[in-house]
Amino acid sequence: MIRTATKLSCWNARRHRPTMKIGCAAYSFRQYLTSGKMSLEGFLEKAVEMDMDGVELTAYYFPSTDDDYLYTLKRQCYLLGLQVSAAAVGNRFTDPDPGERAAQIEYVKDWVDISVKLGAPCLRVFAGGTPEGHSEAEARQWTIDGLKECAEYAAPRGVLVALENHGGITSTADQVIDLITSVDSEWVGVNLDTGNFRQDPYGSLARVAPYAVTAHAKTEIPKGSDDKEEADFSKIVGMLKTQGYKGYLSIEYEAAEEAMTAVPRFAQMLNSLV
């Protein structure tokens, strides 16, 4: 009888668990991290204060990638009850110089290794734009080649490579889907950024959502070619639920209001929806 009650209790708890987790990208507090007013350790404390499930740790803000520092950061996350949901780099697969492209691939591989040390199951990457004097077809092939090489390196290390829709040759849903399906690796997916599609933003998000392995939640969404408006997260969360997405919604805050007040409020709203 006790076993039956316990099983029912566990079943009911699982049924009512949120379908997604809420996290925060360190990038949201970039002005503090770059000015020295906040450290990554301080960002972790802030994430706990905001009741986040996890954090995305962006390469730009690491004072060191020595093992001692990485493992100290990992230990702090564990003791604070935070998961490192992802690491993130600002690479460019579309550099026209072959030597620089090779260096960019090595940079991503280095961060695959860092992700392993941090316990991050996912690494956000960029593609890049079409360089002057070159065609989009060339940039596309360079990106496919780069993603394939990085995926081959990341797979045996258990790290997903997450390509963000971040302008350039990932500006549209068609471009992103083409890249992902051309790479054709179970270790390459999309970091679905809710604020980066300018053409039919909600429709584009719905089309790319099946390929998402992690997601950035932005408070605003493009409206036309230049403007922005408040994003409808009831619609976005519903769309992700329809696709069976159960990963992270990591807040990447870029709006005008002060992050210290806006991010906690946004997190509360997201938690009420998931």
mmCIF file of C-alpha atoms in Angstrom:
data_model
loop_
_atom_site.group_PDB
_atom_site.id
_atom_site.type_symbol
_atom_site.label_atom_id
_atom_site.label_comp_id
_atom_site.label_asym_id
_atom_site.label_seq_id
_atom_site.Cartn_x
_atom_site.Cartn_y
_atom_site.Cartn_z
ATOM 1 C CA MET A 1 0.000 0.000 0.000
ATOM 2 C CA ILE A 2 2.833 2.368 0.900
ATOM 3 C CA ARG A 3 4.624 1.475 -2.325
ATOM 4 C CA THR A 4 1.467 2.127 -4.355
ATOM 5 C CA ALA A 5 0.925 5.476 -2.651
ATOM 6 C CA THR A 6 4.543 6.430 -3.241
ATOM 7 C CA LYS A 7 4.324 5.480 -6.907
ATOM 8 C CA LEU A 8 1.130 7.534 -7.315
ATOM 9 C CA SER A 9 2.713 10.471 -5.524
ATOM 10 C CA CYS A 10 5.765 10.365 -7.791
ATOM 11 C CA TRP A 11 3.554 10.042 -10.876
ATOM 12 C CA ASN A 12 1.433 13.034 -9.895
ATOM 13 C CA ALA A 13 4.528 15.100 -9.091
ATOM 14 C CA ARG A 14 6.008 14.309 -12.489
ATOM 15 C CA ARG A 15 2.755 15.139 -14.257
ATOM 16 C CA HIS A 16 2.764 18.590 -12.675
ATOM 17 C CA ARG A 17 6.436 19.373 -13.178
ATOM 18 C CA PRO A 18 7.132 22.344 -15.461
ATOM 19 C CA THR A 19 7.808 21.198 -19.011
ATOM 20 C CA MET A 20 10.684 23.651 -19.404
ATOM 21 C CA LYS A 21 13.377 25.071 -17.162
ATOM 22 C CA ILE A 22 14.211 28.739 -16.762
ATOM 23 C CA GLY A 23 17.800 29.895 -16.946
ATOM 24 C CA CYS A 24 19.772 33.055 -17.481
ATOM 25 C CA ALA A 25 22.607 33.822 -19.871
ATOM 26 C CA ALA A 26 25.520 35.699 -18.351
ATOM 27 C CA TYR A 27 25.195 38.027 -21.353
ATOM 28 C CA SER A 28 22.097 39.520 -19.698
ATOM 29 C CA PHE A 29 24.397 41.226 -17.184
ATOM 30 C CA ARG A 30 27.152 42.080 -19.669
ATOM 31 C CA GLN A 31 27.499 45.709 -18.566
ATOM 32 C CA TYR A 32 28.301 44.558 -15.032
ATOM 33 C CA LEU A 33 30.551 41.696 -16.094
ATOM 34 C CA THR A 34 32.595 43.796 -18.510
ATOM 35 C CA SER A 35 32.935 46.745 -16.102
ATOM 36 C CA GLY A 36 34.116 44.576 -13.225
ATOM 37 C CA LYS A 37 31.063 45.372 -11.106
ATOM 38 C CA MET A 38 30.077 41.696 -11.251
ATOM 39 C CA SER A 39 32.118 38.496 -11.516
ATOM 40 C CA LEU A 40 30.881 35.189 -12.881
ATOM 41 C CA GLU A 41 30.693 34.027 -9.263
ATOM 42 C CA GLY A 42 28.509 37.046 -8.511
ATOM 43 C CA PHE A 43 26.351 36.227 -11.517
ATOM 44 C CA LEU A 44 25.746 32.748 -10.089
ATOM 45 C CA GLU A 45 24.622 34.289 -6.795
ATOM 46 C CA LYS A 46 22.282 36.602 -8.704
ATOM 47 C CA ALA A 47 20.853 33.633 -10.618
ATOM 48 C CA VAL A 48 20.012 31.895 -7.337
ATOM 49 C CA GLU A 49 18.440 35.097 -6.027
ATOM 50 C CA MET A 50 16.223 35.125 -9.136
ATOM 51 C CA ASP A 51 15.269 31.453 -8.580
ATOM 52 C CA MET A 52 16.820 30.247 -11.834
ATOM 53 C CA ASP A 53 17.208 26.556 -12.621
ATOM 54 C CA GLY A 54 20.397 27.045 -14.584
ATOM 55 C CA VAL A 55 22.893 29.415 -16.154
ATOM 56 C CA GLU A 56 24.454 29.842 -19.564
ATOM 57 C CA LEU A 57 28.097 30.830 -19.146
ATOM 58 C CA THR A 58 29.384 33.003 -21.977
ATOM 59 C CA ALA A 59 33.027 32.725 -23.017
ATOM 60 C CA TYR A 60 33.512 36.500 -23.090
ATOM 61 C CA TYR A 61 33.361 36.838 -19.310
ATOM 62 C CA PHE A 62 35.764 34.135 -18.140
ATOM 63 C CA PRO A 63 38.820 35.651 -16.435
ATOM 64 C CA SER A 64 40.545 32.279 -16.878
ATOM 65 C CA THR A 65 39.893 28.878 -18.407
ATOM 66 C CA ASP A 66 42.444 27.096 -16.242
ATOM 67 C CA ASP A 67 41.168 23.889 -14.693
ATOM 68 C CA ASP A 68 41.321 25.317 -11.169
ATOM 69 C CA TYR A 69 38.988 28.171 -12.098
ATOM 70 C CA LEU A 70 36.601 26.005 -14.136
ATOM 71 C CA TYR A 71 36.255 23.411 -11.401
ATOM 72 C CA THR A 72 35.792 26.081 -8.721
ATOM 73 C CA LEU A 73 32.972 27.569 -10.809
ATOM 74 C CA LYS A 74 31.457 24.125 -11.370
ATOM 75 C CA ARG A 75 31.596 23.400 -7.638
ATOM 76 C CA GLN A 76 29.872 26.689 -6.850
ATOM 77 C CA CYS A 77 27.086 25.916 -9.329
ATOM 78 C CA TYR A 78 26.507 22.527 -7.749
ATOM 79 C CA LEU A 79 26.454 23.894 -4.200
ATOM 80 C CA LEU A 80 24.027 26.626 -5.264
ATOM 81 C CA GLY A 81 21.719 24.113 -6.959
ATOM 82 C CA LEU A 82 22.348 25.504 -10.436
ATOM 83 C CA GLN A 83 22.901 23.539 -13.625
ATOM 84 C CA VAL A 84 25.293 24.892 -16.230
ATOM 85 C CA SER A 85 22.740 24.567 -19.015
ATOM 86 C CA ALA A 86 25.174 25.659 -21.721
ATOM 87 C CA ALA A 87 28.382 27.453 -22.518
ATOM 88 C CA ALA A 88 28.462 29.993 -25.340
ATOM 89 C CA VAL A 89 31.104 31.225 -27.769
ATOM 90 C CA GLY A 90 31.185 34.021 -30.343
ATOM 91 C CA ASN A 91 32.813 32.244 -33.268
ATOM 92 C CA ARG A 92 32.651 32.812 -37.029
ATOM 93 C CA PHE A 93 32.649 29.834 -39.378
ATOM 94 C CA THR A 94 32.364 32.095 -42.449
ATOM 95 C CA ASP A 95 35.724 33.851 -42.308
ATOM 96 C CA PRO A 96 37.078 33.938 -45.889
ATOM 97 C CA ASP A 97 40.613 33.103 -44.783
ATOM 98 C CA PRO A 98 41.107 29.301 -44.559
ATOM 99 C CA GLY A 99 43.618 29.651 -41.752
ATOM 100 C CA GLU A 100 41.267 31.800 -39.695
ATOM 101 C CA ARG A 101 38.372 29.399 -40.335
ATOM 102 C CA ALA A 102 40.543 26.572 -39.039
ATOM 103 C CA ALA A 103 41.400 28.673 -35.983
ATOM 104 C CA GLN A 104 37.694 29.335 -35.358
ATOM 105 C CA ILE A 105 36.972 25.609 -35.488
ATOM 106 C CA GLU A 106 39.770 24.957 -33.003
ATOM 107 C CA TYR A 107 38.335 27.688 -30.777
ATOM 108 C CA VAL A 108 34.963 25.930 -30.745
ATOM 109 C CA LYS A 109 36.654 22.596 -30.012
ATOM 110 C CA ASP A 110 38.504 24.195 -27.095
ATOM 111 C CA TRP A 111 35.152 25.290 -25.716
ATOM 112 C CA VAL A 112 33.721 21.822 -26.200
ATOM 113 C CA ASP A 113 36.441 20.664 -23.805
ATOM 114 C CA ILE A 114 35.667 23.534 -21.435
ATOM 115 C CA SER A 115 31.972 22.619 -21.589
ATOM 116 C CA VAL A 116 32.853 19.082 -20.518
ATOM 117 C CA LYS A 117 34.814 20.402 -17.547
ATOM 118 C CA LEU A 118 31.944 22.695 -16.546
ATOM 119 C CA GLY A 119 29.389 19.913 -16.913
ATOM 120 C CA ALA A 120 27.575 21.836 -19.658
ATOM 121 C CA PRO A 121 25.747 19.507 -22.076
ATOM 122 C CA CYS A 122 25.468 22.156 -24.775
ATOM 123 C CA LEU A 123 27.636 24.774 -26.510
ATOM 124 C CA ARG A 124 26.085 27.725 -28.351
ATOM 125 C CA VAL A 125 27.850 28.689 -31.597
ATOM 126 C CA PHE A 126 27.337 31.220 -34.394
ATOM 127 C CA ALA A 127 27.670 30.838 -38.161
ATOM 128 C CA GLY A 128 28.567 34.323 -39.395
ATOM 129 C CA GLY A 129 27.716 36.457 -42.391
ATOM 130 C CA THR A 130 28.635 36.380 -46.055
ATOM 131 C CA PRO A 131 32.039 38.068 -46.458
ATOM 132 C CA GLU A 132 32.447 40.816 -49.040
ATOM 133 C CA GLY A 133 33.513 39.377 -52.374
ATOM 134 C CA HIS A 134 32.117 35.941 -51.590
ATOM 135 C CA SER A 135 28.747 34.260 -52.123
ATOM 136 C CA GLU A 136 26.265 33.026 -49.565
ATOM 137 C CA ALA A 137 26.711 29.552 -51.057
ATOM 138 C CA GLU A 138 30.388 29.675 -50.061
ATOM 139 C CA ALA A 139 29.565 30.917 -46.560
ATOM 140 C CA ARG A 140 26.938 28.203 -46.231
ATOM 141 C CA GLN A 141 29.400 25.449 -47.175
ATOM 142 C CA TRP A 142 32.072 26.779 -44.817
ATOM 143 C CA THR A 143 29.529 26.715 -41.997
ATOM 144 C CA ILE A 144 28.372 23.197 -42.817
ATOM 145 C CA ASP A 145 31.972 22.002 -42.905
ATOM 146 C CA GLY A 146 32.736 23.740 -39.610
ATOM 147 C CA LEU A 147 29.662 22.370 -37.883
ATOM 148 C CA LYS A 148 30.386 18.845 -39.098
ATOM 149 C CA GLU A 149 33.963 18.949 -37.831
ATOM 150 C CA CYS A 150 32.886 20.375 -34.476
ATOM 151 C CA ALA A 151 30.094 17.811 -34.166
ATOM 152 C CA GLU A 152 32.517 14.961 -34.810
ATOM 153 C CA TYR A 153 34.671 16.325 -31.998
ATOM 154 C CA ALA A 154 31.784 17.078 -29.632
ATOM 155 C CA ALA A 155 29.836 13.820 -30.005
ATOM 156 C CA PRO A 156 32.248 11.475 -28.175
ATOM 157 C CA ARG A 157 32.515 14.113 -25.443
ATOM 158 C CA GLY A 158 28.761 14.297 -24.957
ATOM 159 C CA VAL A 159 28.307 17.958 -25.898
ATOM 160 C CA LEU A 160 25.565 19.220 -28.205
ATOM 161 C CA VAL A 161 26.535 21.963 -30.657
ATOM 162 C CA ALA A 162 23.723 24.535 -30.775
ATOM 163 C CA LEU A 163 23.677 26.897 -33.763
ATOM 164 C CA GLU A 164 21.955 30.181 -32.937
ATOM 165 C CA ASN A 165 19.722 32.039 -35.372
ATOM 166 C CA HIS A 166 21.886 35.149 -35.160
ATOM 167 C CA GLY A 167 21.662 37.137 -38.365
ATOM 168 C CA GLY A 168 24.041 36.659 -41.272
ATOM 169 C CA ILE A 169 23.401 33.333 -42.960
ATOM 170 C CA THR A 170 21.081 32.325 -40.094
ATOM 171 C CA SER A 171 18.685 35.271 -40.501
ATOM 172 C CA THR A 172 15.719 33.232 -41.728
ATOM 173 C CA ALA A 173 14.037 29.977 -40.801
ATOM 174 C CA ASP A 174 14.861 28.558 -44.245
ATOM 175 C CA GLN A 175 18.572 29.270 -43.789
ATOM 176 C CA VAL A 176 18.720 27.723 -40.314
ATOM 177 C CA ILE A 177 16.788 24.600 -41.281
ATOM 178 C CA ASP A 178 18.935 24.164 -44.401
ATOM 179 C CA LEU A 179 22.143 24.285 -42.346
ATOM 180 C CA ILE A 180 20.907 21.877 -39.676
ATOM 181 C CA THR A 181 19.518 19.338 -42.130
ATOM 182 C CA SER A 182 22.636 19.561 -44.311
ATOM 183 C CA VAL A 183 24.909 18.825 -41.344
ATOM 184 C CA ASP A 184 22.589 15.943 -40.429
ATOM 185 C CA SER A 185 24.063 15.149 -37.012
ATOM 186 C CA GLU A 186 22.170 14.237 -33.864
ATOM 187 C CA TRP A 187 24.793 16.310 -32.031
ATOM 188 C CA VAL A 188 23.927 19.545 -33.859
ATOM 189 C CA GLY A 189 20.737 21.447 -33.133
ATOM 190 C CA VAL A 190 19.486 25.003 -32.777
ATOM 191 C CA ASN A 191 19.826 27.543 -30.022
ATOM 192 C CA LEU A 192 16.439 29.098 -30.757
ATOM 193 C CA ASP A 193 16.677 32.824 -30.065
ATOM 194 C CA THR A 194 13.172 34.249 -29.743
ATOM 195 C CA GLY A 195 14.248 37.782 -30.660
ATOM 196 C CA ASN A 196 16.358 37.293 -33.774
ATOM 197 C CA PHE A 197 13.970 36.439 -36.625
ATOM 198 C CA ARG A 198 12.855 39.590 -38.434
ATOM 199 C CA GLN A 199 10.801 37.898 -41.148
ATOM 200 C CA ASP A 200 7.541 36.508 -39.722
ATOM 201 C CA PRO A 201 9.096 36.062 -36.246
ATOM 202 C CA TYR A 202 6.423 33.846 -34.676
ATOM 203 C CA GLY A 203 6.004 31.741 -37.795
ATOM 204 C CA SER A 204 9.772 31.359 -38.114
ATOM 205 C CA LEU A 205 10.106 30.322 -34.467
ATOM 206 C CA ALA A 206 7.392 27.697 -34.965
ATOM 207 C CA ARG A 207 9.180 26.261 -38.003
ATOM 208 C CA VAL A 208 12.588 26.058 -36.321
ATOM 209 C CA ALA A 209 11.325 24.921 -32.893
ATOM 210 C CA PRO A 210 11.504 21.183 -33.780
ATOM 211 C CA TYR A 211 15.287 21.560 -34.148
ATOM 212 C CA ALA A 212 15.806 23.404 -30.841
ATOM 213 C CA VAL A 213 18.088 21.880 -28.215
ATOM 214 C CA THR A 214 18.196 25.051 -26.117
ATOM 215 C CA ALA A 215 16.590 28.489 -26.375
ATOM 216 C CA HIS A 216 17.174 32.150 -25.608
ATOM 217 C CA ALA A 217 14.208 34.086 -24.261
ATOM 218 C CA LYS A 218 14.231 37.784 -25.131
ATOM 219 C CA THR A 219 11.662 40.234 -23.786
ATOM 220 C CA GLU A 220 11.228 41.837 -27.206
ATOM 221 C CA ILE A 221 10.562 40.522 -30.688
ATOM 222 C CA PRO A 222 11.159 42.263 -34.042
ATOM 223 C CA LYS A 223 8.317 44.296 -35.510
ATOM 224 C CA GLY A 224 9.046 45.092 -39.128
ATOM 225 C CA SER A 225 12.566 45.825 -40.306
ATOM 226 C CA ASP A 226 13.652 48.174 -37.516
ATOM 227 C CA ASP A 227 11.200 48.232 -34.609
ATOM 228 C CA LYS A 228 10.615 45.861 -31.718
ATOM 229 C CA GLU A 229 7.649 45.106 -29.497
ATOM 230 C CA GLU A 230 7.008 43.107 -26.350
ATOM 231 C CA ALA A 231 7.183 39.400 -27.102
ATOM 232 C CA ASP A 232 4.079 37.272 -26.544
ATOM 233 C CA PHE A 233 5.484 34.480 -24.416
ATOM 234 C CA SER A 234 2.124 32.797 -23.955
ATOM 235 C CA LYS A 235 2.287 32.164 -27.684
ATOM 236 C CA ILE A 236 5.999 31.240 -27.692
ATOM 237 C CA VAL A 237 5.786 28.859 -24.722
ATOM 238 C CA GLY A 238 2.658 27.269 -26.180
ATOM 239 C CA MET A 239 4.467 26.770 -29.475
ATOM 240 C CA LEU A 240 7.423 25.113 -27.732
ATOM 241 C CA LYS A 241 5.127 22.870 -25.693
ATOM 242 C CA THR A 242 3.368 21.795 -28.882
ATOM 243 C CA GLN A 243 6.746 20.676 -30.250
ATOM 244 C CA GLY A 244 7.476 18.741 -27.058
ATOM 245 C CA TYR A 245 10.372 21.013 -26.102
ATOM 246 C CA LYS A 246 11.517 20.323 -22.529
ATOM 247 C CA GLY A 247 14.826 22.171 -22.434
ATOM 248 C CA TYR A 248 15.937 25.526 -21.123
ATOM 249 C CA LEU A 249 14.496 28.947 -21.764
ATOM 250 C CA SER A 250 17.590 30.981 -20.949
ATOM 251 C CA ILE A 251 16.899 34.666 -20.546
ATOM 252 C CA GLU A 252 19.134 36.795 -22.758
ATOM 253 C CA TYR A 253 18.179 40.314 -21.814
ATOM 254 C CA GLU A 254 18.826 43.175 -24.242
ATOM 255 C CA ALA A 255 16.045 45.730 -23.636
ATOM 256 C CA ALA A 256 16.467 49.286 -22.329
ATOM 257 C CA GLU A 257 15.222 48.809 -18.774
ATOM 258 C CA GLU A 258 17.815 48.087 -16.093
ATOM 259 C CA ALA A 259 18.628 44.355 -16.075
ATOM 260 C CA MET A 260 18.685 44.137 -12.278
ATOM 261 C CA THR A 261 14.958 44.887 -12.156
ATOM 262 C CA ALA A 262 13.759 43.624 -15.545
ATOM 263 C CA VAL A 263 15.345 40.164 -15.559
ATOM 264 C CA PRO A 264 13.848 38.959 -12.228
ATOM 265 C CA ARG A 265 10.393 40.141 -13.321
ATOM 266 C CA PHE A 266 10.756 38.424 -16.695
ATOM 267 C CA ALA A 267 11.858 35.221 -14.950
ATOM 268 C CA GLN A 268 8.753 35.264 -12.746
ATOM 269 C CA MET A 269 6.546 35.649 -15.799
ATOM 270 C CA LEU A 270 8.243 32.765 -17.628
ATOM 271 C CA ASN A 271 7.945 30.519 -14.572
ATOM 272 C CA SER A 272 4.207 31.201 -14.497
ATOM 273 C CA LEU A 273 3.904 29.982 -18.096
ATOM 274 C CA VAL A 274 6.010 26.834 -18.164
#
